[in-house]
PDB file of C-alpha atoms in Angstrom:
ATOM      1  CA  MET A 732      21.566  -8.553 -11.325  1.00 58.00           C
ATOM      2  CA  GLY A 733      23.008  -6.288 -14.032  1.00 77.00           C
ATOM      3  CA  VAL A 734      21.044  -3.225 -15.079  1.00 75.00           C
ATOM      4  CA  GLU A 735      21.742  -0.863 -17.957  1.00 88.00           C
ATOM      5  CA  LEU A 736      20.311   2.647 -17.626  1.00 89.00           C
ATOM      6  CA  ASP A 737      19.018   4.293 -20.789  1.00 93.00           C
ATOM      7  CA  GLY A 738      18.267   7.598 -19.084  1.00 93.00           C
ATOM      8  CA  ILE A 739      18.068   9.443 -15.799  1.00 94.00           C
ATOM      9  CA  TYR A 740      15.286  11.973 -15.305  1.00 94.00           C
ATOM     10  CA  THR A 741      14.987  14.498 -12.493  1.00 94.00           C
ATOM     11  CA  CYS A 742      12.733  17.406 -11.600  1.00 93.00           C
ATOM     12  CA  PRO A 743      14.365  20.472 -10.031  1.00 94.00           C
ATOM     13  CA  HIS A 744      11.037  22.191  -9.348  1.00 93.00           C
ATOM     14  CA  HIS A 745       9.176  22.424  -6.067  1.00 93.00           C
ATOM     15  CA  VAL A 746       6.308  24.754  -5.356  1.00 92.00           C
ATOM     16  CA  ASP A 747       7.836  25.574  -1.939  1.00 93.00           C
ATOM     17  CA  GLY A 748      11.435  25.756  -3.221  1.00 93.00           C
ATOM     18  CA  VAL A 749      13.862  28.479  -2.169  1.00 94.00           C
ATOM     19  CA  VAL A 750      15.342  29.114  -5.642  1.00 95.00           C
ATOM     20  CA  PRO A 751      12.817  31.528  -7.180  1.00 94.00           C
ATOM     21  CA  GLU A 752      13.111  30.337 -10.791  1.00 94.00           C
ATOM     22  CA  LEU A 753      12.582  26.719  -9.700  1.00 95.00           C
ATOM     23  CA  ALA A 754       9.822  27.377  -7.142  1.00 95.00           C
ATOM     24  CA  ARG A 755       6.825  26.448  -9.268  1.00 94.00           C
ATOM     25  CA  ARG A 756       4.446  23.654 -10.158  1.00 93.00           C
ATOM     26  CA  CYS A 757       5.357  21.667 -13.233  1.00 93.00           C
ATOM     27  CA  PRO A 758       4.187  18.544 -15.087  1.00 95.00           C
ATOM     28  CA  CYS A 759       7.384  16.640 -14.256  1.00 93.00           C
ATOM     29  CA  ARG A 760       7.055  16.839 -10.457  1.00 93.00           C
ATOM     30  CA  LYS A 761       5.609  13.596  -9.104  1.00 94.00           C
ATOM     31  CA  PRO A 762       2.815  12.653  -8.753  1.00 94.00           C
ATOM     32  CA  GLU A 763       2.450  14.238 -12.201  1.00 96.00           C
ATOM     33  CA  PRO A 764       3.617  11.831 -14.933  1.00 97.00           C
ATOM     34  CA  GLY A 765       5.727  14.294 -16.954  1.00 97.00           C
ATOM     35  CA  MET A 766       9.102  12.590 -16.444  1.00 96.00           C
ATOM     36  CA  LEU A 767       7.660   9.200 -17.371  1.00 97.00           C
ATOM     37  CA  LEU A 768       5.917  10.595 -20.447  1.00 98.00           C
ATOM     38  CA  ARG A 769       9.139  12.319 -21.546  1.00 97.00           C
ATOM     39  CA  ALA A 770      11.139   9.114 -21.069  1.00 97.00           C
ATOM     40  CA  ALA A 771       8.523   7.153 -23.026  1.00 97.00           C
ATOM     41  CA  THR A 772       8.807   9.563 -25.942  1.00 98.00           C
ATOM     42  CA  GLU A 773      12.604   9.821 -25.906  1.00 97.00           C
ATOM     43  CA  LEU A 774      13.251   6.112 -25.343  1.00 97.00           C
ATOM     44  CA  ARG A 775      10.242   4.775 -27.282  1.00 97.00           C
ATOM     45  CA  LEU A 776       8.803   2.980 -24.274  1.00 96.00           C
ATOM     46  CA  ASP A 777       5.447   1.255 -24.121  1.00 97.00           C
ATOM     47  CA  LEU A 778       4.192   2.529 -20.779  1.00 97.00           C
ATOM     48  CA  ALA A 779       1.471  -0.121 -20.591  1.00 96.00           C
ATOM     49  CA  ARG A 780       4.244  -2.745 -20.530  1.00 95.00           C
ATOM     50  CA  SER A 781       6.478  -0.704 -18.196  1.00 95.00           C
ATOM     51  CA  TRP A 782       6.854  -0.613 -14.423  1.00 95.00           C
ATOM     52  CA  MET A 783       7.285   2.389 -12.134  1.00 95.00           C
ATOM     53  CA  ILE A 784       9.096   1.280  -8.978  1.00 95.00           C
ATOM     54  CA  GLY A 785       9.303   3.742  -6.111  1.00 95.00           C
ATOM     55  CA  ASP A 786       9.354   4.194  -2.378  1.00 95.00           C
ATOM     56  CA  PHE A 787       6.762   6.968  -2.080  1.00 94.00           C
ATOM     57  CA  ALA A 788       3.029   7.046  -2.765  1.00 92.00           C
ATOM     58  CA  THR A 789       3.708   9.839  -5.275  1.00 93.00           C
ATOM     59  CA  ASP A 790       5.856   7.411  -7.305  1.00 95.00           C
ATOM     60  CA  VAL A 791       2.962   4.958  -7.478  1.00 95.00           C
ATOM     61  CA  GLU A 792       0.528   7.720  -8.421  1.00 96.00           C
ATOM     62  CA  ALA A 793       2.837   9.030 -11.177  1.00 96.00           C
ATOM     63  CA  GLY A 794       3.106   5.506 -12.566  1.00 97.00           C
ATOM     64  CA  HIS A 795      -0.673   5.100 -12.596  1.00 96.00           C
ATOM     65  CA  ARG A 796      -1.160   8.483 -14.274  1.00 97.00           C
ATOM     66  CA  ALA A 797       1.346   7.482 -16.970  1.00 97.00           C
ATOM     67  CA  GLY A 798      -0.355   4.126 -17.531  1.00 97.00           C
ATOM     68  CA  CYS A 799       2.356   1.930 -15.976  1.00 96.00           C
ATOM     69  CA  ARG A 800       2.116  -1.011 -13.661  1.00 96.00           C
ATOM     70  CA  THR A 801       3.570  -0.036 -10.301  1.00 96.00           C
ATOM     71  CA  ALA A 802       5.632  -1.414  -7.456  1.00 96.00           C
ATOM     72  CA  TRP A 803       5.824   0.322  -4.085  1.00 96.00           C
ATOM     73  CA  VAL A 804       8.881  -0.651  -2.058  1.00 96.00           C
ATOM     74  CA  GLY A 805      10.152   0.027   1.435  1.00 94.00           C
ATOM     75  CA  PRO A 806       8.788   0.173   4.966  1.00 92.00           C
ATOM     76  CA  ARG A 807       5.790   2.370   4.069  1.00 87.00           C
ATOM     77  CA  ALA A 808       4.717  -0.093   1.380  1.00 89.00           C
ATOM     78  CA  THR A 809       4.713  -3.137   3.634  1.00 84.00           C
ATOM     79  CA  ALA A 810       3.950  -1.690   7.078  1.00 83.00           C
ATOM     80  CA  ALA A 811       1.047  -3.210   8.945  1.00 65.00           C
ATOM     81  CA  PRO A 812      -1.781  -0.883   9.884  1.00 57.00           C
ATOM     82  CA  THR A 813      -1.117   0.973  13.123  1.00 52.00           C
ATOM     83  CA  ALA A 814      -3.571   1.711  15.892  1.00 49.00           C
ATOM     84  CA  SER A 815      -4.439   5.329  16.475  1.00 48.00           C
ATOM     85  CA  THR A 816      -6.961   7.036  18.678  1.00 47.00           C
ATOM     86  CA  ALA A 817      -9.717   9.452  17.862  1.00 50.00           C
ATOM     87  CA  THR A 818     -11.749  11.555  20.249  1.00 50.00           C
ATOM     88  CA  THR A 819     -15.490  11.684  19.662  1.00 53.00           C
ATOM     89  CA  ALA A 820     -17.645  14.773  20.123  1.00 57.00           C
ATOM     90  CA  GLY A 821     -18.642  13.463  23.561  1.00 57.00           C
ATOM     91  CA  GLY A 822     -15.004  13.194  24.656  1.00 58.00           C
ATOM     92  CA  ALA A 823     -14.750   9.399  24.397  1.00 58.00           C
ATOM     93  CA  THR A 824     -11.583   7.931  22.945  1.00 55.00           C
ATOM     94  CA  ALA A 825     -11.853   5.204  20.317  1.00 55.00           C
ATOM     95  CA  ALA A 826      -9.060   3.123  18.812  1.00 54.00           C
ATOM     96  CA  THR A 827      -9.024   2.856  15.046  1.00 52.00           C
ATOM     97  CA  ALA A 828      -6.762   1.050  12.618  1.00 53.00           C
ATOM     98  CA  THR A 829      -5.172   3.283  10.011  1.00 49.00           C
ATOM     99  CA  PRO A 830      -3.156   2.057   7.054  1.00 50.00           C
ATOM    100  CA  PRO A 831       0.306   3.512   6.426  1.00 52.00           C
ATOM    101  CA  ALA A 832      -0.209   6.427   3.990  1.00 51.00           C
ATOM    102  CA  PRO A 833      -1.621   4.442   1.074  1.00 49.00           C
ATOM    103  CA  ALA A 834      -1.179   5.535  -2.510  1.00 45.00           C
ATOM    104  CA  PRO A 835      -4.323   6.966  -4.109  1.00 61.00           C
ATOM    105  CA  ALA A 836      -4.352   3.964  -6.446  1.00 80.00           C
ATOM    106  CA  ALA A 837      -3.139   0.590  -5.214  1.00 90.00           C
ATOM    107  CA  PRO A 838       0.240  -0.550  -6.526  1.00 93.00           C
ATOM    108  CA  THR A 839       0.447  -3.761  -8.528  1.00 93.00           C
ATOM    109  CA  VAL A 840       3.233  -5.025  -6.233  1.00 95.00           C
ATOM    110  CA  ARG A 841       4.216  -4.152  -2.645  1.00 95.00           C
ATOM    111  CA  ALA A 842       7.628  -5.262  -1.405  1.00 95.00           C
ATOM    112  CA  ALA A 843      10.094  -4.530   1.374  1.00 95.00           C
ATOM    113  CA  THR A 844      12.987  -4.075  -1.061  1.00 95.00           C
ATOM    114  CA  THR A 845      13.547  -3.294  -4.713  1.00 93.00           C
ATOM    115  CA  ALA A 846      15.134  -6.732  -5.168  1.00 93.00           C
ATOM    116  CA  GLU A 847      11.950  -8.390  -3.860  1.00 95.00           C
ATOM    117  CA  ALA A 848       9.829  -6.235  -6.166  1.00 95.00           C
ATOM    118  CA  LEU A 849      11.980  -7.170  -9.169  1.00 93.00           C
ATOM    119  CA  ARG A 850      11.674 -10.880  -8.320  1.00 94.00           C
ATOM    120  CA  GLU A 851       7.872 -10.529  -8.161  1.00 94.00           C
ATOM    121  CA  ILE A 852       7.787  -8.575 -11.423  1.00 95.00           C
ATOM    122  CA  ARG A 853       9.854 -11.284 -13.107  1.00 94.00           C
ATOM    123  CA  ARG A 854       7.580 -13.988 -11.628  1.00 94.00           C
ATOM    124  CA  ARG A 855       4.583 -12.202 -13.155  1.00 90.00           C
ATOM    125  CA  GLY A 856       6.260 -12.157 -16.550  1.00 86.00           C
ATOM    126  CA  GLY A 857       7.269  -8.573 -16.144  1.00 77.00           C
TER     127      GLY A 857
END
């Protein structure tokens, strides 16, 4: 599957970074949508018709905040809920099912790989 890239966007900032001039919050650091909004302006993209594909919940959240449809890929996106235990105030232990770190807003597509996500996007008329 051939892909042509029109741009590559990165964010060098991190609030806990070790380089003082880069150690700050900014609108381009996911889950903020700044990089997507910049790309939309520079490349004349219609974000409502665009897809944000990523392997972290912050990617999905950034896509939602920018108005994109989203695809979450990788083990975290497709993992089955895992059992965990919780201790009650009385000292009893109870098993609970917890989902694998869900995104704040549900992705449009969940897939094990990017290739699977792209096939599903194409199937949906992408």
